[in-house]
Each structure stands twice: as structure tokens, then as C-alpha cells.
Amino acid sequence: MANDCRFNTSLLHGTGSKGFSQREILPPVSQVTAFQYESMEDLEDVFAGRKMGFAYTRIGNPTIAAFEQKICALEDGAAAICTGSGMSAVSAALLTVCQSGDEIIAGSGLYGGTIRLLRNFEKLGIKTVFASRLDADHVRKLINERTRVVFGELIGNPSLSVLDVPGVSAVAHEHGIPLFVDSTTATPYLAKPLNLGADVVIHSTSKYINGNGNAIGGMIIDGARFPWNFEKHGALSEFSQFGRLAFTVRARAEISSNLGGCISPFNAFLSYVGIDTLGLRMERICENAAALASRLDEEKDVSVNYLTLPHHPDHAYVSSELNGYGGGIMTVRVGSKERAFKVINSLKYVKIASNLGDVRTLVIHPASTLYRRNSRQEAEAAGVFDDTIRISVGIENKEDLIDDFLNAIEKSRDERRN
Ligand code: PLP
């Protein structure tokens, strides 16, 4: 069935959800390392790509393939590659198009682990230039003859700065450069970056796609629309025969499988099941987050960073790029690290955990955890200060969430008064 229906219907009945070999309604878990063949000739044909088939789970597996097809359909992509984590998806995607001497332009409001990865790349001769904002004007000024890719998070975690996908992709394309978008925090429910001009989309499926906090995973989705110039993108030159699919072929056959960060079939299965409720979860999460942000914004001694608040600098993107939603993450500044810890420790329901996109509301003090190994400048560029609390809003009843946070904030005031 084509994906000509609405979001939730296409999730459950679209092209990524067709029946499986024995008519199972969900993909069977092929929890195996390798696949057996009748003859050596058969296995040779599979390795040579002359016959469809699976050989070894690090390279391909039917359960993982079902998960890939489902997300590929959801993002309106041409091909998808599943990886063992969001970090393995980011590293494989960037290493597929960059080699020593090349440059990346990246947003500065990125997840701390990704900033550190880009710093690690410097030791391999791949330099990153950070843009204070990922919009057309800022990117235009940073492009030079060594730039090979522009990379950013659609909604920065936790900066909440929004990437102007149509504007940045237009400028990048003028210069023969693709735009790669980490859409983990936006999810396809808020935006489908390939349809806005991006060339490759990346997800940490550990977050909203899985949704239940039970499996780490990552995904790279290629729109296969970018016209690669193999002289400029020398990293892809051996794959020029594949034309617009050169990125996907190198990422799958070489970089992703050789880096070795594959997902387990069972984790692919858990995430395949998790995504069925993505639309329902995101609707509820965004409703809860908007209500919580508006109520906390009334408190004089806290400052709230959330996209649907009219004073947010990127508020206009909510309607132009994010389907009218603000997403599930917000940050709150409370004046000091000490008070941030008091607020967090006083929460009754909300869990203290280093994750986001769970059905449960989670909080963390990012400066002392996720950005511990980043410089102060990098952390502040990502919106992380000593007094910042990151909230990943879940699907609880919003009244309970609001009460929980208001009580915790009030308690932190009492302790300051005493
Ligand atoms: N990208 C974003 C936006 C993230 O928030 C994270 C993790 O928090 C990652 C990538 C890395 O994902 P994973 O933890 O699945 O490796």
C-alpha cells in the first residue's frame, strides 16, 4: 500500500509495514549471526550482489531491514541504513563523505557527544567549522573549497535552535555541498527534512523513535537526490558507478559495516514496534511540553527555553518548519547549579536520567553530565549553563507534571529562604 494516507495510518499500514515471509504482522526476530546456504556458489552470489540475501548480521539482517524500510518510508527516503546507535549513525554518515583535508560546517548547538566526535575527527585531518546559527547567511560565509558537508540538528539538543533547512540547503547546493540533518529531536512527526531540501537524515532511534527507553539504535536515511561530483567528493570516487546512490552504497558496504557498529536484531525489533505509536506519543508529548513551558514561564525566578513560547528566537519555525509543534524538550534556567540540583532532587514523579524521548518525563543537569567533557564555550553555545535543567517531556497527565515542577521550584525557594 502506498503512503498516501495520514501519518498514523501510514505508520501502521504504509509501505514500511507490509507482511513478512510467513505473513507475520510484525517482523520475526532473526536473532542470528549468520545465514546458511545450500552451496558455496549461492553464498558467492549473495556476496557479489547477484542474488538477494543475507550473509552476516553486521552487514544485513531481515529484522533490521524491516526497521530500515519502515523509517525510510516514514522519512520519504530512497534508502536507509540502520546502525547500533545514534553516534554510530552520525560518525558513519560523516565519514562516508569526508576524508583527510576535508571540512564540515556544523551548527554549534549540538548534542555534546556529537561536538566531541567532530573534535575527534580533527585528529584524522577532518576539520569542523562551527556556525553560531545554521541559516543561509551564516553558512554562506563559512563555505570554502574544502567544505564537503553541512551538518546540524533540526532542533538542537538542548539549545533548541532550529536549522533553516530550505535556506541552508539552497546555499549548500549552490556550492555542490549536501546538507545532512540529525532529526532525532524533531522526529518525522514534526518534519521530514528530505522534503524540505536536506539530502541525508540521521536519527538516534534510541529516543523518540523507540520511545520506550529499551533499545539504543541509529538510522541514516538517504534521499538519493544529491548529484555527487566525484572529483569534489573524493571520498565517494570509488562508488561513482552508483551515481546518486553512491553515498548509500559506500555507507552500507564500507563505512558502516567496517566501523562495525551494528544494531542487534532484537533491538531493531523493539524499535520497530515502538515507532507504531510515534504519532500518538508526539502529539501528547508536544501538548504536555507546551502546557508545562507556558506555566513555568509565568514564574518570575525561572527562565524557560521552549519553541512555542512567543519570546523564543526561533518561534517562527514552529509554523514554517515544525508542523505547528515545539517538540518534547525544553530547558529551564533557575539561577545556580545548587538550585538546579534542588529542583531536580525535589521532583516526585519525574525521573533523573540521561536520555530523552522516553514516554516518561526525564530531567538532567547537562553541564555536570552530558557536557562535562566539553569546553565552557562549547556548552554555552549549545545553551548549557551551570543553572540549566533539561526536561524531556513524556506522556503523563500534564496536570501532574505541572504540579510536580511547581512544587519542586517552590521547595527550592523555601530552602533558599531558610
Ligand atoms: N543526536 C542527538 C540529537 C542526540 O540527542 C543523541 C543522544 O542524546 C545522539 C545523536 C546520539 O545518540 P545515541 O545515544 O543513540 O548514540
Short mmCIF file of C-alpha atoms and ligand atoms in Angstrom, two decimals:
data_model
loop_
_atom_site.label_atom_id
_atom_site.label_comp_id
_atom_site.label_asym_id
_atom_site.label_seq_id
_atom_site.Cartn_x
_atom_site.Cartn_y
_atom_site.Cartn_z
CA MET A 1 0.00 0.00 0.00
CA ALA A 2 1.36 3.45 -0.86
CA ASN A 3 1.92 6.08 1.80
CA ASP A 4 -0.99 8.19 0.53
CA CYS A 5 -2.77 8.28 3.88
CA ARG A 6 -2.24 10.32 7.06
CA PHE A 7 0.67 9.90 9.48
CA ASN A 8 -0.67 7.30 11.95
CA THR A 9 -2.38 5.24 9.26
CA SER A 10 0.72 5.15 7.10
CA LEU A 11 2.82 4.16 10.14
CA LEU A 12 0.65 1.09 10.65
CA HIS A 13 -0.33 0.24 7.09
CA GLY A 14 2.11 2.05 4.78
CA THR A 15 4.84 0.62 2.58
CA GLY A 16 7.18 0.08 5.53
CA SER A 17 4.65 -2.24 7.21
CA LYS A 18 3.90 -4.84 4.57
CA GLY A 19 3.57 -8.50 5.57
CA PHE A 20 6.59 -10.70 6.18
CA SER A 21 7.61 -14.07 4.74
CA GLN A 22 5.24 -16.19 6.87
CA ARG A 23 2.52 -13.48 6.98
CA GLU A 24 3.59 -12.31 10.44
CA ILE A 25 2.07 -8.96 11.39
CA LEU A 26 5.40 -7.87 12.88
CA PRO A 27 8.86 -8.78 11.58
CA PRO A 28 10.17 -12.02 13.11
CA VAL A 29 13.29 -11.55 15.22
CA SER A 30 16.10 -13.14 13.20
CA GLN A 31 18.41 -13.34 16.19
CA VAL A 32 21.28 -14.96 14.32
CA THR A 33 24.84 -14.05 13.44
CA ALA A 34 24.94 -15.70 10.01
CA PHE A 35 22.71 -17.21 7.30
CA GLN A 36 23.25 -20.67 5.76
CA TYR A 37 23.26 -21.52 2.02
CA GLU A 38 22.82 -24.71 0.00
CA SER A 39 26.00 -24.21 -1.95
CA MET A 40 29.12 -22.10 -1.95
CA GLU A 41 28.00 -20.70 -5.32
CA ASP A 42 24.85 -19.32 -3.70
CA LEU A 43 26.80 -17.57 -0.96
CA GLU A 44 29.26 -16.21 -3.50
CA ASP A 45 26.31 -14.72 -5.45
CA VAL A 46 24.99 -13.05 -2.30
CA PHE A 47 28.40 -11.53 -1.53
CA ALA A 48 28.70 -10.34 -5.13
CA GLY A 49 25.24 -8.75 -5.03
CA ARG A 50 24.00 -11.03 -7.85
CA LYS A 51 21.37 -12.60 -5.59
CA MET A 52 19.25 -11.03 -2.84
CA GLY A 53 20.03 -12.50 0.54
CA PHE A 54 21.64 -12.02 3.90
CA ALA A 55 25.05 -13.33 4.86
CA TYR A 56 26.11 -11.86 8.19
CA THR A 57 24.12 -9.66 10.59
CA ARG A 58 26.72 -6.89 10.83
CA ILE A 59 26.13 -6.31 7.12
CA GLY A 60 22.41 -7.09 6.87
CA ASN A 61 19.57 -8.94 8.59
CA PRO A 62 15.83 -9.29 7.80
CA THR A 63 14.62 -7.79 11.12
CA ILE A 64 16.98 -4.86 10.75
CA ALA A 65 15.93 -4.48 7.10
CA ALA A 66 12.26 -4.28 8.15
CA PHE A 67 13.13 -1.47 10.59
CA GLU A 68 15.13 0.31 7.86
CA GLN A 69 12.25 0.09 5.38
CA LYS A 70 9.76 1.40 7.91
CA ILE A 71 11.80 4.53 8.74
CA CYS A 72 12.80 5.02 5.11
CA ALA A 73 9.11 5.15 4.14
CA LEU A 74 8.30 7.47 7.02
CA GLU A 75 11.02 9.95 6.01
CA ASP A 76 10.17 9.70 2.27
CA GLY A 77 13.72 8.44 1.68
CA ALA A 78 15.20 6.24 -1.06
CA ALA A 79 17.39 4.04 1.19
CA ALA A 80 18.12 3.63 4.89
CA ILE A 81 20.95 2.09 6.90
CA CYS A 82 20.41 1.09 10.50
CA THR A 83 23.31 1.37 12.97
CA GLY A 84 23.92 0.37 16.57
CA SER A 85 23.43 3.89 17.99
CA GLY A 86 22.80 7.49 17.03
CA MET A 87 26.51 8.19 17.43
CA SER A 88 27.40 5.38 15.03
CA ALA A 89 24.91 6.83 12.52
CA VAL A 90 26.43 10.33 12.80
CA SER A 91 30.01 9.04 12.53
CA ALA A 92 29.29 6.68 9.62
CA ALA A 93 27.35 9.33 7.67
CA LEU A 94 30.08 11.96 8.02
CA LEU A 95 32.98 9.56 7.39
CA THR A 96 31.24 8.38 4.22
CA VAL A 97 31.58 11.84 2.61
CA CYS A 98 34.70 13.22 4.30
CA GLN A 99 38.35 12.28 4.15
CA SER A 100 41.53 13.88 5.46
CA GLY A 101 41.79 17.50 4.28
CA ASP A 102 38.01 17.98 4.03
CA GLU A 103 35.89 20.35 6.12
CA ILE A 104 32.47 20.11 7.76
CA ILE A 105 30.28 23.11 8.60
CA ALA A 106 28.24 22.27 11.70
CA GLY A 107 25.81 24.06 13.98
CA SER A 108 27.22 24.90 17.41
CA GLY A 109 24.03 23.99 19.30
CA LEU A 110 24.64 20.25 19.01
CA TYR A 111 24.41 17.28 21.35
CA GLY A 112 27.67 17.26 23.40
CA GLY A 113 28.74 13.79 22.19
CA THR A 114 28.49 14.93 18.57
CA ILE A 115 30.62 18.03 19.28
CA ARG A 116 33.25 15.75 20.82
CA LEU A 117 33.08 13.39 17.82
CA LEU A 118 33.75 16.34 15.49
CA ARG A 119 36.73 17.26 17.67
CA ASN A 120 37.94 13.63 17.40
CA PHE A 121 37.73 13.92 13.60
CA GLU A 122 40.26 16.78 13.72
CA LYS A 123 42.91 14.20 14.64
CA LEU A 124 42.03 12.37 11.40
CA GLY A 125 42.53 15.58 9.38
CA ILE A 126 38.80 16.40 9.04
CA LYS A 127 38.16 19.90 10.34
CA THR A 128 34.83 21.28 11.55
CA VAL A 129 33.88 24.94 11.37
CA PHE A 130 31.05 25.76 13.77
CA ALA A 131 28.32 28.21 12.75
CA SER A 132 26.64 30.20 15.52
CA ARG A 133 23.37 29.76 13.59
CA LEU A 134 22.53 27.37 10.77
CA ASP A 135 20.81 29.77 8.40
CA ALA A 136 21.60 30.75 4.81
CA ASP A 137 23.65 33.88 5.69
CA HIS A 138 25.87 32.23 8.30
CA VAL A 139 26.53 29.16 6.15
CA ARG A 140 27.29 31.18 3.02
CA LYS A 141 30.11 32.97 4.86
CA LEU A 142 31.71 29.72 6.05
CA ILE A 143 31.72 27.71 2.81
CA ASN A 144 35.12 27.31 1.16
CA GLU A 145 36.67 24.97 -1.42
CA ARG A 146 37.35 22.30 1.25
CA THR A 147 33.76 22.15 2.57
CA ARG A 148 32.19 18.73 1.87
CA VAL A 149 29.05 18.72 4.01
CA VAL A 150 26.86 20.97 6.16
CA PHE A 151 25.60 19.16 9.24
CA GLY A 152 23.22 20.21 12.00
CA GLU A 153 20.40 19.12 14.29
CA LEU A 154 16.95 20.18 13.09
CA ILE A 155 16.05 21.12 16.69
CA GLY A 156 19.32 21.41 18.61
CA ASN A 157 19.59 19.29 21.76
CA PRO A 158 19.37 21.10 24.10
CA SER A 159 19.97 24.53 22.51
CA LEU A 160 16.57 24.36 20.73
CA SER A 161 17.96 26.43 17.89
CA VAL A 162 16.24 25.40 14.67
CA LEU A 163 18.06 24.66 11.42
CA ASP A 164 16.65 26.56 8.44
CA VAL A 165 16.56 23.53 6.13
CA PRO A 166 15.23 25.24 2.95
CA GLY A 167 17.60 28.22 3.32
CA VAL A 168 20.74 26.26 4.23
CA SER A 169 20.17 23.52 1.66
CA ALA A 170 19.72 26.10 -1.11
CA VAL A 171 23.05 27.77 -0.28
CA ALA A 172 24.85 24.44 0.17
CA HIS A 173 23.50 23.10 -3.13
CA GLU A 174 24.63 26.23 -4.99
CA HIS A 175 28.16 25.21 -3.96
CA GLY A 176 27.76 21.48 -4.70
CA ILE A 177 27.58 20.56 -0.99
CA PRO A 178 24.94 18.30 0.63
CA LEU A 179 23.04 19.05 3.84
CA PHE A 180 22.90 16.29 6.49
CA VAL A 181 20.29 16.76 9.22
CA ASP A 182 20.14 15.00 12.59
CA SER A 183 16.38 14.97 13.11
CA THR A 184 16.36 12.98 16.37
CA THR A 185 14.56 15.61 18.43
CA ALA A 186 12.11 16.65 15.70
CA THR A 187 11.08 13.15 14.50
CA PRO A 188 9.19 12.69 11.21
CA TYR A 189 6.03 13.74 13.06
CA LEU A 190 7.27 17.34 13.23
CA ALA A 191 9.25 17.48 9.98
CA LYS A 192 10.52 15.40 7.08
CA PRO A 193 13.82 17.15 6.28
CA LEU A 194 14.30 15.40 2.90
CA ASN A 195 11.13 17.11 1.68
CA LEU A 196 12.44 20.50 2.87
CA GLY A 197 15.71 20.23 0.94
CA ALA A 198 18.02 18.07 3.11
CA ASP A 199 19.99 15.27 1.42
CA VAL A 200 20.55 12.83 4.29
CA VAL A 201 18.65 12.46 7.56
CA ILE A 202 20.09 10.89 10.71
CA HIS A 203 18.29 9.64 13.81
CA SER A 204 19.27 8.38 17.18
CA THR A 205 16.41 5.86 17.25
CA SER A 206 17.19 5.38 20.96
CA LYS A 207 14.99 8.45 21.59
CA TYR A 208 11.50 9.20 20.23
CA ILE A 209 11.51 6.53 17.53
CA ASN A 210 11.92 3.73 20.05
CA GLY A 211 10.01 5.81 22.59
CA ASN A 212 10.01 3.26 25.39
CA GLY A 213 13.60 3.61 26.52
CA ASN A 214 14.51 -0.01 25.83
CA ALA A 215 16.91 -0.08 22.86
CA ILE A 216 19.80 2.01 21.55
CA GLY A 217 19.90 2.42 17.78
CA GLY A 218 20.59 4.78 14.89
CA MET A 219 19.47 5.32 11.30
CA ILE A 220 20.84 7.07 8.21
CA ILE A 221 18.26 7.88 5.51
CA ASP A 222 19.38 8.97 2.04
CA GLY A 223 17.06 10.92 -0.26
CA ALA A 224 19.36 9.88 -3.18
CA ARG A 225 18.65 13.19 -4.92
CA PHE A 226 22.06 14.80 -4.48
CA PRO A 227 24.11 14.96 -7.72
CA TRP A 228 27.54 13.95 -6.40
CA ASN A 229 30.58 15.42 -8.13
CA PHE A 230 33.13 12.66 -7.56
CA GLU A 231 36.09 14.97 -8.08
CA LYS A 232 34.93 17.21 -5.27
CA HIS A 233 33.68 14.36 -3.06
CA GLY A 234 36.80 12.23 -3.45
CA ALA A 235 35.73 10.04 -0.52
CA LEU A 236 32.99 8.65 -2.80
CA SER A 237 35.01 8.37 -6.01
CA GLU A 238 35.31 4.56 -5.93
CA PHE A 239 31.49 4.43 -5.89
CA SER A 240 30.85 6.78 -8.82
CA GLN A 241 29.16 4.00 -10.82
CA PHE A 242 26.24 4.19 -8.36
CA GLY A 243 25.50 7.84 -9.20
CA ARG A 244 23.06 9.38 -6.74
CA LEU A 245 23.13 6.19 -4.64
CA ALA A 246 26.93 6.40 -4.15
CA PHE A 247 26.54 7.72 -0.59
CA THR A 248 24.27 4.87 0.46
CA VAL A 249 26.39 2.18 -1.17
CA ARG A 250 29.62 3.40 0.46
CA ALA A 251 27.93 3.96 3.82
CA ARG A 252 26.47 0.45 3.86
CA ALA A 253 29.08 -1.65 2.10
CA GLU A 254 32.12 0.02 3.52
CA ILE A 255 31.96 2.60 6.30
CA SER A 256 29.08 1.43 8.47
CA SER A 257 29.86 -2.27 8.24
CA ASN A 258 33.61 -1.77 8.66
CA LEU A 259 33.25 0.56 11.64
CA GLY A 260 31.19 -2.32 12.96
CA GLY A 261 28.51 -0.50 14.95
CA CYS A 262 25.57 -2.74 14.02
CA ILE A 263 22.30 -2.95 15.92
CA SER A 264 21.14 -6.25 17.41
CA PRO A 265 18.09 -7.72 15.60
CA PHE A 266 16.21 -7.75 18.89
CA ASN A 267 16.82 -4.01 19.42
CA ALA A 268 15.71 -3.37 15.83
CA PHE A 269 12.52 -5.31 16.62
CA LEU A 270 11.84 -3.33 19.81
CA SER A 271 12.28 -0.06 17.95
CA TYR A 272 10.15 -1.28 15.02
CA VAL A 273 7.33 -1.90 17.50
CA GLY A 274 8.00 1.36 19.34
CA ILE A 275 7.59 3.51 16.27
CA ASP A 276 3.98 2.37 15.74
CA THR A 277 2.90 4.83 18.45
CA LEU A 278 5.20 7.70 17.39
CA GLY A 279 2.35 9.92 16.18
CA LEU A 280 0.25 9.45 19.32
CA ARG A 281 3.24 9.93 21.60
CA MET A 282 4.50 13.05 19.85
CA GLU A 283 1.08 14.67 19.87
CA ARG A 284 0.74 14.11 23.61
CA ILE A 285 4.37 14.98 24.37
CA CYS A 286 4.15 18.26 22.45
CA GLU A 287 0.85 19.17 24.11
CA ASN A 288 2.31 18.44 27.57
CA ALA A 289 5.54 20.32 26.82
CA ALA A 290 3.71 23.42 25.55
CA ALA A 291 1.46 23.46 28.65
CA LEU A 292 4.37 22.94 31.04
CA ALA A 293 6.50 25.59 29.34
CA SER A 294 3.70 28.21 29.41
CA ARG A 295 3.01 27.58 33.08
CA LEU A 296 6.69 27.63 34.15
CA ASP A 297 7.19 30.78 32.07
CA GLU A 298 4.84 32.58 34.49
CA GLU A 299 7.30 32.03 37.36
CA LYS A 300 9.43 35.15 37.80
CA ASP A 301 12.62 33.44 39.01
CA VAL A 302 13.00 30.81 36.24
CA SER A 303 13.61 31.34 32.55
CA VAL A 304 12.18 28.86 30.09
CA ASN A 305 13.55 27.94 26.67
CA TYR A 306 10.83 26.25 24.58
CA LEU A 307 9.91 26.76 20.96
CA THR A 308 6.18 27.50 21.26
CA LEU A 309 6.79 30.39 23.67
CA PRO A 310 6.29 33.59 21.64
CA HIS A 311 9.53 35.11 23.00
CA HIS A 312 11.67 32.19 21.73
CA PRO A 313 14.02 33.50 19.00
CA ASP A 314 13.17 30.55 16.71
CA HIS A 315 9.43 30.58 17.42
CA ALA A 316 8.58 31.33 13.76
CA TYR A 317 9.93 27.89 12.72
CA VAL A 318 7.14 26.19 14.70
CA SER A 319 4.70 27.03 11.93
CA SER A 320 7.12 27.23 8.99
CA GLU A 321 9.07 24.00 9.57
CA LEU A 322 7.79 22.01 12.57
CA ASN A 323 4.17 21.25 11.70
CA GLY A 324 2.92 23.61 14.45
CA TYR A 325 4.68 21.77 17.29
CA GLY A 326 7.52 22.66 19.65
CA GLY A 327 8.83 19.13 20.32
CA GLY A 328 9.41 17.39 23.63
CA ILE A 329 12.49 19.12 25.02
CA MET A 330 12.81 22.31 26.99
CA THR A 331 15.46 23.84 29.18
CA VAL A 332 14.89 25.88 32.30
CA ARG A 333 17.43 28.16 33.98
CA VAL A 334 16.98 28.62 37.72
CA GLY A 335 19.84 30.89 38.81
CA SER A 336 22.51 28.49 40.11
CA LYS A 337 23.76 24.92 39.88
CA GLU A 338 22.83 24.43 43.53
CA ARG A 339 19.23 25.44 42.89
CA ALA A 340 19.07 23.32 39.73
CA PHE A 341 20.07 20.27 41.78
CA LYS A 342 17.48 21.15 44.46
CA VAL A 343 14.70 21.44 41.90
CA ILE A 344 15.72 18.14 40.27
CA ASN A 345 16.03 16.31 43.60
CA SER A 346 12.60 17.57 44.74
CA LEU A 347 10.66 16.13 41.78
CA LYS A 348 8.22 13.44 42.81
CA TYR A 349 7.35 11.68 39.56
CA VAL A 350 9.89 12.88 37.05
CA LYS A 351 12.93 10.64 36.70
CA ILE A 352 16.56 11.74 36.75
CA ALA A 353 18.11 10.04 33.72
CA SER A 354 20.46 10.65 30.84
CA ASN A 355 18.04 10.08 27.96
CA LEU A 356 15.30 11.85 26.08
CA GLY A 357 12.30 10.90 24.01
CA ASP A 358 11.03 8.38 26.57
CA VAL A 359 7.33 8.08 27.40
CA ARG A 360 8.37 9.04 30.94
CA THR A 361 9.40 12.63 31.69
CA LEU A 362 13.14 12.74 32.36
CA VAL A 363 15.37 15.51 33.71
CA ILE A 364 19.10 16.06 33.81
CA HIS A 365 21.61 18.77 34.71
CA PRO A 366 23.51 18.78 31.38
CA ALA A 367 26.52 20.88 32.47
CA SER A 368 27.65 18.26 35.01
CA THR A 369 26.85 15.24 32.81
CA LEU A 370 26.35 15.42 29.03
CA TYR A 371 28.64 18.48 28.59
CA ARG A 372 31.14 17.53 31.28
CA ARG A 373 33.83 16.91 28.67
CA ASN A 374 33.04 19.95 26.52
CA SER A 375 34.62 23.37 26.98
CA ARG A 376 32.53 26.05 28.70
CA GLN A 377 32.34 27.90 25.38
CA GLU A 378 31.01 24.80 23.55
CA ALA A 379 28.47 24.14 26.31
CA GLU A 380 27.22 27.73 26.39
CA ALA A 381 26.93 27.79 22.58
CA ALA A 382 24.64 24.76 23.00
CA GLY A 383 22.56 26.62 25.61
CA VAL A 384 24.06 24.74 28.57
CA PHE A 385 24.87 26.89 31.61
CA ASP A 386 25.58 25.95 35.23
CA ASP A 387 21.95 26.61 36.16
CA THR A 388 20.33 24.81 33.18
CA ILE A 389 17.93 21.89 33.67
CA ARG A 390 16.96 19.88 30.58
CA ILE A 391 13.48 18.38 30.59
CA SER A 392 12.40 15.67 28.18
CA VAL A 393 8.63 15.70 28.49
CA GLY A 394 6.70 12.42 28.48
CA ILE A 395 3.08 11.35 28.09
CA GLU A 396 1.93 11.63 31.73
CA ASN A 397 -1.13 13.70 32.64
CA LYS A 398 0.00 17.28 32.19
CA GLU A 399 -1.62 18.47 35.43
CA ASP A 400 0.61 16.08 37.43
CA LEU A 401 3.71 17.22 35.58
CA ILE A 402 2.95 20.89 36.14
CA ASP A 403 2.26 20.29 39.86
CA ASP A 404 5.44 18.26 40.20
CA PHE A 405 7.62 21.03 38.72
CA LEU A 406 5.83 23.89 40.53
CA ASN A 407 6.20 22.08 43.87
CA ALA A 408 9.89 21.39 43.22
CA ILE A 409 10.51 25.03 42.27
CA GLU A 410 8.64 26.24 45.36
CA LYS A 411 10.63 23.86 47.55
CA SER A 412 13.88 25.23 46.14
CA ARG A 413 12.65 28.74 47.12
CA ASP A 414 11.85 27.58 50.67
CA GLU A 415 15.35 26.17 51.00
CA ARG A 416 16.82 29.46 49.73
CA ARG A 417 14.76 31.41 52.30
CA ASN A 418 15.84 29.15 55.20
N1 PLP B 1 21.90 13.00 18.13
C1 PLP B 1 21.17 13.65 19.07
C2 PLP B 1 20.41 14.88 18.70
C3 PLP B 1 21.15 13.16 20.38
O1 PLP B 1 20.44 13.80 21.30
C4 PLP B 1 21.89 11.99 20.69
C5 PLP B 1 21.91 11.45 22.06
O2 PLP B 1 21.44 12.04 23.00
C6 PLP B 1 22.62 11.37 19.69
C7 PLP B 1 22.60 11.88 18.41
C8 PLP B 1 23.41 10.11 19.97
O3 PLP B 1 22.52 9.04 20.03
P1 PLP B 1 22.84 7.64 20.76
O4 PLP B 1 22.82 7.91 22.22
O5 PLP B 1 21.75 6.75 20.28
O6 PLP B 1 24.19 7.21 20.30
#
